[in-house]
Structures are given as structure tokens and as C-alpha cells.
Coordinates of C-alpha atoms in Angstrom, one line a residue:
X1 CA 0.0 0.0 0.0
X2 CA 2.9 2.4 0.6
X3 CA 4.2 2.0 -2.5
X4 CA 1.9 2.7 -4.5
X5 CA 0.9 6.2 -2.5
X6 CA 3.3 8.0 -4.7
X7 CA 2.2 7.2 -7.5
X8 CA -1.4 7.9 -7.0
X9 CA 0.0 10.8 -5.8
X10 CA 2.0 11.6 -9.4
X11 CA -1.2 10.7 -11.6
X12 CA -3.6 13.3 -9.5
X13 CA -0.8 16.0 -9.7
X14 CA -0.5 15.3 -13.3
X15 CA -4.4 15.2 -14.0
X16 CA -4.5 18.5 -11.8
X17 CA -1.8 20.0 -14.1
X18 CA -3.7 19.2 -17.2
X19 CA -6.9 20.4 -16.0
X20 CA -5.6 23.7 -15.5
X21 CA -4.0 23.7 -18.8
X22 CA -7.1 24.8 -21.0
X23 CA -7.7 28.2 -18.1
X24 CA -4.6 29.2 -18.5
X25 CA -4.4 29.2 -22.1
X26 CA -8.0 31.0 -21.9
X27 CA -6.5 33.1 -19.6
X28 CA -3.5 33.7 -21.9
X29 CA -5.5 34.3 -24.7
X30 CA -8.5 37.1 -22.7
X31 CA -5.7 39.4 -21.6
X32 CA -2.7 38.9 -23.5
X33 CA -2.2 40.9 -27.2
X34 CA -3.1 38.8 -29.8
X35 CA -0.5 38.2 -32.3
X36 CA -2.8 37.8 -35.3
X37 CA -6.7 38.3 -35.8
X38 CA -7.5 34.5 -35.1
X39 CA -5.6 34.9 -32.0
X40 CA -8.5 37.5 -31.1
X41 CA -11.3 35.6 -32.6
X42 CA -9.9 32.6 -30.6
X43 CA -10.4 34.8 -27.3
X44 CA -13.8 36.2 -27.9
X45 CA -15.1 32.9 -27.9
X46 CA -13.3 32.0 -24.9
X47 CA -14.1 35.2 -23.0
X48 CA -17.8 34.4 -24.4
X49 CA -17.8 31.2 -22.8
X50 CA -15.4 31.1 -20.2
X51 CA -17.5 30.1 -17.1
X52 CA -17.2 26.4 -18.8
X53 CA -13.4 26.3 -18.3
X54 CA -14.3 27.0 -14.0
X55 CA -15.2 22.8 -14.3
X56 CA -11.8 22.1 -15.5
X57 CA -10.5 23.9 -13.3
X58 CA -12.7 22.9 -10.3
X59 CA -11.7 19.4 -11.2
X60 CA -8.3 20.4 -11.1
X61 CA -8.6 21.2 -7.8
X62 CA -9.9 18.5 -6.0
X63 CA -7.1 16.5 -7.8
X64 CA -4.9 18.5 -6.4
X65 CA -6.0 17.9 -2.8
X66 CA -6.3 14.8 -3.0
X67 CA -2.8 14.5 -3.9
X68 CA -1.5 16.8 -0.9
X69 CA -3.5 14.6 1.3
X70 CA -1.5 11.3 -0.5
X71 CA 1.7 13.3 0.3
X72 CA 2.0 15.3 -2.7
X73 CA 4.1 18.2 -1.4
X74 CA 4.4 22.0 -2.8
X75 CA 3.6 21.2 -6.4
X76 CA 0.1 20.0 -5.0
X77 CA -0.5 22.5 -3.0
X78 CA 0.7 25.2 -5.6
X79 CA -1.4 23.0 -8.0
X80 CA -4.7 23.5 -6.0
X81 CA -4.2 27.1 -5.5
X82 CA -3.6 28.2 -9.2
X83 CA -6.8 25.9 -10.3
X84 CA -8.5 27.5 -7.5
X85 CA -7.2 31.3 -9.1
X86 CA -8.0 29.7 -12.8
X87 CA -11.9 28.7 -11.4
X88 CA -12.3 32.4 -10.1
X89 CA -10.8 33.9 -13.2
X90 CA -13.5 31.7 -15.6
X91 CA -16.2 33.1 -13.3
X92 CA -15.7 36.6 -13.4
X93 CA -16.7 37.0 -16.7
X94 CA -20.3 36.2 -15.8
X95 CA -20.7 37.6 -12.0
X96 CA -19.7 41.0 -13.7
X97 CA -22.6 41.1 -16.4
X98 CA -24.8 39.3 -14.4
X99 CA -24.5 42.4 -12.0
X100 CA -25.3 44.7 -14.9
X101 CA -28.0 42.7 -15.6
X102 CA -29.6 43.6 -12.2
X103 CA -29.2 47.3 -13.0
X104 CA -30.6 46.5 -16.3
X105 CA -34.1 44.7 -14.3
X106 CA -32.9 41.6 -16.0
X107 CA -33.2 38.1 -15.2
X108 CA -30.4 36.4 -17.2
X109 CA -31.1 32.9 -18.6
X110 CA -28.0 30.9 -17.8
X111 CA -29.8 27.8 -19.8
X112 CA -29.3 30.2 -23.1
X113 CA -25.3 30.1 -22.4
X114 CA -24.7 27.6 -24.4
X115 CA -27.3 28.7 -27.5
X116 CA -25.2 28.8 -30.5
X117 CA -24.5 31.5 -32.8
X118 CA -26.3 34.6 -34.2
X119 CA -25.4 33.0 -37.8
X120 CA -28.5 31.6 -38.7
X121 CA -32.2 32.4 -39.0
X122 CA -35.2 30.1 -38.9
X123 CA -36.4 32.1 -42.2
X124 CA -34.8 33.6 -45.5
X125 CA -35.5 37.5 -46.0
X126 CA -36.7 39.3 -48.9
X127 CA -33.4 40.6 -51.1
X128 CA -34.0 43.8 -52.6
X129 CA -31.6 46.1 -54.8
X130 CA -32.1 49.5 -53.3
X131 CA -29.1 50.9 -55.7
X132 CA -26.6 51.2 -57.8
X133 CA -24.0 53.7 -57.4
X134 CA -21.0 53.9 -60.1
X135 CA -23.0 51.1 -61.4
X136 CA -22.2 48.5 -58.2
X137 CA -25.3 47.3 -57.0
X138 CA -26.1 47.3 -53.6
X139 CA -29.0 45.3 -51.9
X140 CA -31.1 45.4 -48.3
X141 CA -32.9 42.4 -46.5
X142 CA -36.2 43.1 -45.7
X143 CA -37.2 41.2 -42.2
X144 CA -41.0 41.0 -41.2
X145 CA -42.3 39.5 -38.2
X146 CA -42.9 35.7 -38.0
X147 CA -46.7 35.8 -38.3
X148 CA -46.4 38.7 -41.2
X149 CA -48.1 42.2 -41.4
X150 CA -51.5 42.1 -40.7
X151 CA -53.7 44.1 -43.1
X152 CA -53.9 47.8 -42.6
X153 CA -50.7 47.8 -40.3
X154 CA -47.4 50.2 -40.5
X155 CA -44.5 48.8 -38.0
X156 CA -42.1 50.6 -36.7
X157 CA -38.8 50.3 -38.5
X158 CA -35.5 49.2 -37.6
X159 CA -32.5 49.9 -40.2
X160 CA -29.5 47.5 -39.2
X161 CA -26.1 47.9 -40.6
X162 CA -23.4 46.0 -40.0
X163 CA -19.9 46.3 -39.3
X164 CA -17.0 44.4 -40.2
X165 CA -13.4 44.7 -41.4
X166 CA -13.8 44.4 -45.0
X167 CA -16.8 44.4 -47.7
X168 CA -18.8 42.1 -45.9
X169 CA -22.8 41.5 -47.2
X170 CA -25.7 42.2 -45.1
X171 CA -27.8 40.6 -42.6
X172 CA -24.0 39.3 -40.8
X173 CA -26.2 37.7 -38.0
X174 CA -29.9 37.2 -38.8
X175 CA -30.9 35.7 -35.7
X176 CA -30.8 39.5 -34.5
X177 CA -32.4 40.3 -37.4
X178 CA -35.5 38.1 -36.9
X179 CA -35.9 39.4 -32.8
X180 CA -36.0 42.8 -33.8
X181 CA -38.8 41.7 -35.9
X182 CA -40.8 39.8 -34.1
X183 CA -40.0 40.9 -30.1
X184 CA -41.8 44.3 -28.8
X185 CA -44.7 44.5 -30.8
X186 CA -42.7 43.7 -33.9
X187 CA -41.2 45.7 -36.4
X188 CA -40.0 45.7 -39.6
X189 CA -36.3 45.5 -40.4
X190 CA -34.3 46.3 -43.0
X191 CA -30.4 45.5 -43.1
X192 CA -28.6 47.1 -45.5
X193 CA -24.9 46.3 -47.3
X194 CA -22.9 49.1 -48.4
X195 CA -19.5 50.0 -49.8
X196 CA -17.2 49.4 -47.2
X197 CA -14.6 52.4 -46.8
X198 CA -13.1 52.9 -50.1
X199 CA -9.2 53.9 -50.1
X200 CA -9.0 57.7 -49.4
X201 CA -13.0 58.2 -49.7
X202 CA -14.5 57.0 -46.3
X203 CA -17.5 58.9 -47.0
X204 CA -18.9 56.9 -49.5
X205 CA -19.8 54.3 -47.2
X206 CA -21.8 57.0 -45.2
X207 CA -23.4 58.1 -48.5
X208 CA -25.0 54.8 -49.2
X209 CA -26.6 54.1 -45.5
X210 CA -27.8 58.0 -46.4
X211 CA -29.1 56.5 -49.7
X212 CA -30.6 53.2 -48.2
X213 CA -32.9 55.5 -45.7
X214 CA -33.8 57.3 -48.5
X215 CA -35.4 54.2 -49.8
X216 CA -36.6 52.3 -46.8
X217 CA -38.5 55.9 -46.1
X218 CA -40.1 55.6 -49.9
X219 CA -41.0 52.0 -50.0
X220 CA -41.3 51.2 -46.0
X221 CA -45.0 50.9 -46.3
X222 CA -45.1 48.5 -49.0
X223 CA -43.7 46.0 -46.3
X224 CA -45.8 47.0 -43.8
X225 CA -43.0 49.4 -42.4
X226 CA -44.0 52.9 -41.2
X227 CA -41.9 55.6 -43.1
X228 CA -42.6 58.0 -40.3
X229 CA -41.0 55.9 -37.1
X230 CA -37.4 55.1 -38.4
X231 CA -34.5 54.0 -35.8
X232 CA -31.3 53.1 -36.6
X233 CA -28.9 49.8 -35.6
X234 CA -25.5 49.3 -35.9
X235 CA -22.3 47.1 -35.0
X236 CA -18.8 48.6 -34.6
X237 CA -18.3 50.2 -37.8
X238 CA -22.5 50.0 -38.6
X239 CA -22.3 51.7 -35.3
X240 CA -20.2 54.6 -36.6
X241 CA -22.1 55.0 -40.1
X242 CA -25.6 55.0 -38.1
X243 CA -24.6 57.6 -35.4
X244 CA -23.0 59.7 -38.3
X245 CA -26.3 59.2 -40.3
X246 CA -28.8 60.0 -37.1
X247 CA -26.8 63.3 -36.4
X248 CA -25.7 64.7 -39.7
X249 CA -26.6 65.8 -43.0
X250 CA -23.8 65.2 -44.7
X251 CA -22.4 63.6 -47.0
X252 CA -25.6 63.8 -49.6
X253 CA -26.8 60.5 -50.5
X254 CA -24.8 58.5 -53.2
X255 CA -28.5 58.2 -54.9
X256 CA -31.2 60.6 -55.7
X257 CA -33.3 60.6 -52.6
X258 CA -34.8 62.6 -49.3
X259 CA -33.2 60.9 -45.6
X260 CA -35.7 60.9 -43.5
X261 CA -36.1 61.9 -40.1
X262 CA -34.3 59.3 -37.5
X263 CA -36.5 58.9 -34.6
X264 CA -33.7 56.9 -32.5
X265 CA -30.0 55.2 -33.0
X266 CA -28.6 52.1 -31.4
X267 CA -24.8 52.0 -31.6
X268 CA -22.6 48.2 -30.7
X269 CA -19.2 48.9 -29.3
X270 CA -18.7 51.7 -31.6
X271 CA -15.8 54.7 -31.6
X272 CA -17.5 57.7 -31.6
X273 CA -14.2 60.2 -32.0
X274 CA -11.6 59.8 -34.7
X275 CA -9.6 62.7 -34.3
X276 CA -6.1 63.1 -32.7
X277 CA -7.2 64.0 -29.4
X278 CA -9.5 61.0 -28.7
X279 CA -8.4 59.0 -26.1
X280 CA -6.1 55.9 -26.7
X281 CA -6.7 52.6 -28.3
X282 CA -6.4 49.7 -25.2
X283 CA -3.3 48.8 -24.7
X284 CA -3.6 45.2 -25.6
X285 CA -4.0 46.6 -29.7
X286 CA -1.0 48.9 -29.2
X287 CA 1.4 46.1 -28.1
X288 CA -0.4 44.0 -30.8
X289 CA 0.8 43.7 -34.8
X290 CA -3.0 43.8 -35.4
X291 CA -3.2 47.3 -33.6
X292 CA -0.6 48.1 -36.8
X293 CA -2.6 46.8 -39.4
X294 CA -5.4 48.6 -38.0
X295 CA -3.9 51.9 -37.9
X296 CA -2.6 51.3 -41.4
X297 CA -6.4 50.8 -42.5
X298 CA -7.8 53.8 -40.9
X299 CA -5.4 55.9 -42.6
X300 CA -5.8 54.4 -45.9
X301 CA -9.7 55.5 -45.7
X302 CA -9.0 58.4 -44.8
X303 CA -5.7 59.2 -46.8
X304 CA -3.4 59.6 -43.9
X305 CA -3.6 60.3 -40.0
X306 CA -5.6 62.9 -38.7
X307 CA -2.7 65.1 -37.8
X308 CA -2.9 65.7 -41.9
X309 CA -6.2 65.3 -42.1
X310 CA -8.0 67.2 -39.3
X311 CA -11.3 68.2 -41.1
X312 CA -11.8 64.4 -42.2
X313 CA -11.2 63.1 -38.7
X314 CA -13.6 65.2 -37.1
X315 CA -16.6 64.9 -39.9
X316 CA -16.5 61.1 -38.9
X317 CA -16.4 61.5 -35.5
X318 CA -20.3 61.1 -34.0
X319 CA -19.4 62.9 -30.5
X320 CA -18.3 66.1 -32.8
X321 CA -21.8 66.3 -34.4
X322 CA -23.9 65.7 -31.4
X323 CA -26.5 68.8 -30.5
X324 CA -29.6 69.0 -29.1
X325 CA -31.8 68.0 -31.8
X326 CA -29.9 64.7 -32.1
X327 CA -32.0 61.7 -31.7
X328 CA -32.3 59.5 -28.9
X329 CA -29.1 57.5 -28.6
X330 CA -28.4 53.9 -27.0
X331 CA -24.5 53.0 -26.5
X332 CA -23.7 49.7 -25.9
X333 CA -20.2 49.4 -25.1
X334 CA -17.7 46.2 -24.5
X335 CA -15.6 46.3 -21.5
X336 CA -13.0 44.4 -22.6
X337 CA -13.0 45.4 -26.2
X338 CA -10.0 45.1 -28.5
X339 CA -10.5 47.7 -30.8
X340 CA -12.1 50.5 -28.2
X341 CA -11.2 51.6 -24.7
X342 CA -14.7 52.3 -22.7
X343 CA -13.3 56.1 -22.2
X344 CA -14.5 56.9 -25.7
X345 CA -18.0 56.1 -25.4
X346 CA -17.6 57.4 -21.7
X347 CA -17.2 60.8 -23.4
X348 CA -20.2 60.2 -25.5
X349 CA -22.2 59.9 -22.9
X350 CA -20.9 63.1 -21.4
X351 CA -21.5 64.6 -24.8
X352 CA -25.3 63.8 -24.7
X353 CA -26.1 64.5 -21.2
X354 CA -24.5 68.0 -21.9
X355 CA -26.7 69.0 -24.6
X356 CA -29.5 67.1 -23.1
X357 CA -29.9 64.3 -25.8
X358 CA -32.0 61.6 -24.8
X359 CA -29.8 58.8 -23.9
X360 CA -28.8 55.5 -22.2
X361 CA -25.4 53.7 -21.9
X362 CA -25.1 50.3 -21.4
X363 CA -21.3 49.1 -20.1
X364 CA -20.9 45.4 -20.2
X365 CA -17.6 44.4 -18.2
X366 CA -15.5 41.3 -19.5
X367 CA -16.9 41.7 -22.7
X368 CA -15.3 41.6 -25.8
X369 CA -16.1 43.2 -29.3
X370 CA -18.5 41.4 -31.3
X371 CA -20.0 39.4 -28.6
X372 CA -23.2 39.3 -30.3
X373 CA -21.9 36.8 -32.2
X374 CA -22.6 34.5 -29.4
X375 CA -26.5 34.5 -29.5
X376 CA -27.3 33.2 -25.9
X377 CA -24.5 34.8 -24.0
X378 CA -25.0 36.7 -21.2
X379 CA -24.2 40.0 -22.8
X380 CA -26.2 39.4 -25.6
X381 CA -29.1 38.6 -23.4
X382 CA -28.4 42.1 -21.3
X383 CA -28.2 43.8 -24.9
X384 CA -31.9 42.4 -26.0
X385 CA -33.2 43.8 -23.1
X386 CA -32.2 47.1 -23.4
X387 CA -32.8 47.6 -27.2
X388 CA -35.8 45.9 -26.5
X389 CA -37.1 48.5 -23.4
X390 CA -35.1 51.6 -25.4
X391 CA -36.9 51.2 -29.3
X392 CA -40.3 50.6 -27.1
X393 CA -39.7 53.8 -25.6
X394 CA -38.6 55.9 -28.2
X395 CA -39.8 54.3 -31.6

């Protein structure tokens, strides 16, 4: 029996060790700087679904216990502390939105955790060509409610555009597509592509969400859409283009049309000032070669930095063209974002208040950009509530 104490005692520390191998890669991977753009697409999933690496870890342990109490010695006990850290670290992720969620008057779902992705739809949208600019055509996916229009009835209307990194097509995630439609009364959404940021015109991207409302506000109704109760949706850079579009009149539309009037704007994780004194990117993109590329992309739009460029910088900047006539504004912002420190938004918010703007701010800690992606998280179920309580309010 004494003999074979040590090596129970080696094959719990080694289970313990490999238990807490997949945390502390997760951990690695949440607040490390990526070294390429999978490396951050590998951590939003983990940060989206870390409270599943605390059973590893809890595991890990208990192993570890058990092996100090089989004589195990300091790597045990150092074994059963840092799985006991790695648990902790896999839960804070969801204690902190989960508080949110409370100031929100939510009760979170943790049975949706584990949902799936935003990717899919359980129906195909109408496809329509709303343009063609320089002769590219550009198209919008028209979303009713599950159970249709009934006869006689003009929705409200949600206009969604997405972000993204490149020229990416419309409708990214329908699954959010299909809840604005058929949650709070239902609605009718359109989501709209456009031309992502050419080199050295950024504008033009602006001009064809300008151009898109122009036709959602002339051919709303033949979808059941009411032309006079417009809000606006967007992700990242969608988030930009909307705000932009909600508080400006420029640029003119890339098509012959009248924008109408934007009765409320919804804006994901979204920079709101592009100019050189806006406040730093997180420090995880400047020690990051994707915080290069980046940078490198923003000034290609643009056609250099905004030290060269100042007028440019601040016409894409939404916290520049805020006044009090500006819609009412939802901010959604990710805590842990890559691409955005919260202290940008924070300004926004300022920025409303000051000018009394009708406004609410949602902060969701741990969270990464994008998170939407993850249809059932716990973020995504704090953002569906607020939209939800916001377009009810104001649309």
C-alpha cells in the first residue's frame, strides 16, 4: 500500500496540471495581445464562454487535494491554488454582467449560455436592390415578423447595418435580425450592405446608409414598415455609419433621394471620436501587430492620419456632431473590447447629457467586441433587453 501512494500521488498531480491547462491558455488568450486576428477571434469565444473552463479547473482542484493529502508536497498545494485562481478567473466574466444585468431589471437565462451562434435564421428574408451607385449594385434584407403584417398595419422600423473589417454583405447575423422583428410588438427590419470604406473616400460608405434610408423611407410601407417611425442599428463600424447618419446631413446620399427623419440610434461597441485627441486605443491593440494593421487601415480611408487630415477626422467623428436636436441614442459598449477603450463612449455619454440628448449607456464588463456573435450569452441577453425597453420607448 505504501508503494503505490506516490504514484497515485504523481497521476492526481499530473491530472490536476492538465486540467488547468485549457484556463490558463484562456486566460493567456482574454488578456494577453493577440498576435494575429485569429488569436482574437480565438479569445472572444473563450471570454464568451469562459464560465465552462471554471469545471476544468474545479476538477483540477480537487485532484490536487487529493494528492496533498497522498503526500503530494508544494507542487500540490501550488497545483490547488492556481486551479483554485483559474476557477475564479473563468467566473468573473459572468458575476460581472450578471451584476449589470440587475441594474438593467434583468433576469439572465444561464440555460441560453450555451445557444449557438447569431449566424443563422429560422427564415430567408426578402433581397432587394435598393441601388446602384457607379454602377455597383447594392442590396437590403427586408425582415417581417414571423406571423407577417396584418392588413392595414405600418410597424415601426429598424434599419440595421453591419460592421466588419472588410466588404462584408448584409444581414451578418440574422438571428438578431429576426428578434428585432418579431419581439416588442414587432417591427420591420431592413439591413442594409454598403460600400465598405473605399481607399481615401470613407465617406462613401456614409453616403449609401444616407441612400438606403432614403429608400426604406419611400418603400417602407409596401412592407408594412411605417416611413414616419425610423431607428437606426449598428455594430462597430455599422455603429459609426448609423450615429453619423442620425446626427448629420452630410455627406448627400450616393442616390437621388430625401433621408428621412431618424427617430432613435442604437450604436454596438462603436468609436465615436476619430480625431487626434480622442483617447487611446487599449493597450492590448498597441502592443499588438493587429493594432498596426489597423492603424494602417484607418489611414488608408481616410488618406493619412488625422494630424494631416483634421477636417476628415472630425466629420467622422459622431461625438463632434452631437447637438440637441440629435436623436435619442443607445450606447452599448464592451468592456473588454480590443479595438475601443470604454473612455471613448464614456465621453459620449458626457456629450449627450450636456446637450441634453435623450440617452442610455449600457457598459458590459469582460466583454469583448463582437460578442453578439454569441447568441445566448449573457451579454447578448443584457443587450436584447435594453434595445428591446429603449426602441419601445422611443420608436
Amino acid at each position: 500500500m505504501t508503494s503505490k501512494a506516490p504514484t497515485r500521488s504523481r497521476a492526481l498531480v499530473t491530472g490536476s496540471a492538465l486540467l488547468g491547462l485549457p484556463g490558463l491558455a484562456g486566460v493567456g488568450l482574454v488578456l494577453l495581445p493577440p498576435l494575429s486576428l485569429q488569436m482574437w477571434q480565438a479569445a472572444l469565444v473563450v471570454l464568451e464562454f469562459s464560465a465552462l473552463l471554471a469545471l476544468p479547473a474545479l476538477v483540477g482542484a480537487v485532484l490536487a487535494l487529493r494528492a496533498l493529502r497522498s503526500g503530494g508536497g508544494r507542487g500540490a498545494a501550488v497545483l490547488a491554488g492556481a486551479n483554485a485562481l483559474l476557477m475564479v478567473l473563468a467566473l468573473v466574466p459572468s458575476v460581472s454582467v450578471w451584476q449589470t444585468a440587475r441594474e438593467e431589471g434583468l433576469r439572465l437565462d444561464p440555460l441560453q449560455y450555451a445557444a449557438g451562434f447569431a449566424t443563422r435564421a429560422d427564415r430567408e428574408p426578402v433581397t432587394v436592390e435598393y441601388a446602384s451607385p457607379g454602377g455597383e449594385p447594392l442590396e437590403l434584407d427586408v425582415w417581417r415578423p414571423e406571423g407577417g403584417v396584418p392588413d392595414g398595419a405600418r410597424l415601426p422600423v429598424v434599419v440595421n447595418v453591419h460592421g466588419g473589417a472588410e466588404d462584408l454583405p448584409q444581414s451578418l447575423l440574422p438571428r438578431w435580425d429576426t428578434w428585432l422583428a418579431d419581439s416588442g410588438g414587432t417591427r420591420v427590419v431592413f439591413d442594409v450592405d454598403y460600400r465598405y470604406f473605399p481607399d481615401g473616400d470613407w465617406s462613401v460608405a456614409l453616403a449609401d446608409v444616407r441612400c438606403a434610408l432614403g429608400w426604406v423611407r419611400e418603400n417602407a410601407a409596401d412592407y408594412g414598415g411605417d416611413p414616419e417611425r425610423i431607428a437606426l442599428n449598428g455594430q462597430s463600424a455599422g455603429g459609426l455609419l448609423v450615429l453619423l447618419a442620425a446626427y448629420s446631413e452630410e455627406p448627400a446620399p450616393s442616390c437621388d433621394t430625401e433621408v428621412p427623419e431618424i427617430g432613435a440610434v442604437v450604436a454596438w461597441y462603436s468609436a465615436t471620436d476619430g480625431t487626434a485627441e480622442a483617447p487611446p486605443v487599449p493597450w492590448r491593440q498597441r502592443r499588438s501587430p493587429v493594432g498596426d494593421d489597423l492603424v494602417e487601415s484607418s489611414e488608408r480611408m481616410v488618406g493619412g492620419p488625422p494630424e494631416e487630415h483634421p477636417r476628415e477626422y472630425e466629420a467622422m467623428s459622431p461625438i463632434l456632431q452631437v447637438d440637441e436636436d440629435s436623436p435619442p441614442t443607445l450606447l452599448i459598449t464592451a468592456g473588454h473590447d480590443f479595438f475601443l477603450g470604454t473612455e471613448d463612449n464614456g465621453r459620449m455619454v458626457d456629450r449627450l447629457a450636456s446637450v441634453g440628448v435623450p440617452h442610455h449607456h449600457v457598459e458590459l464588463p469582460w466583454t469583448e467586441h463582437m460578442f453578439d456573435l454569441n447568441w445566448g450569452g449573457l451579454s447578448s441577453q443584457v443587450a436584447r433587453k435594453s434595445i428591446g425597453d429603449f426602441l419601445g420607448e422611443h420608436l
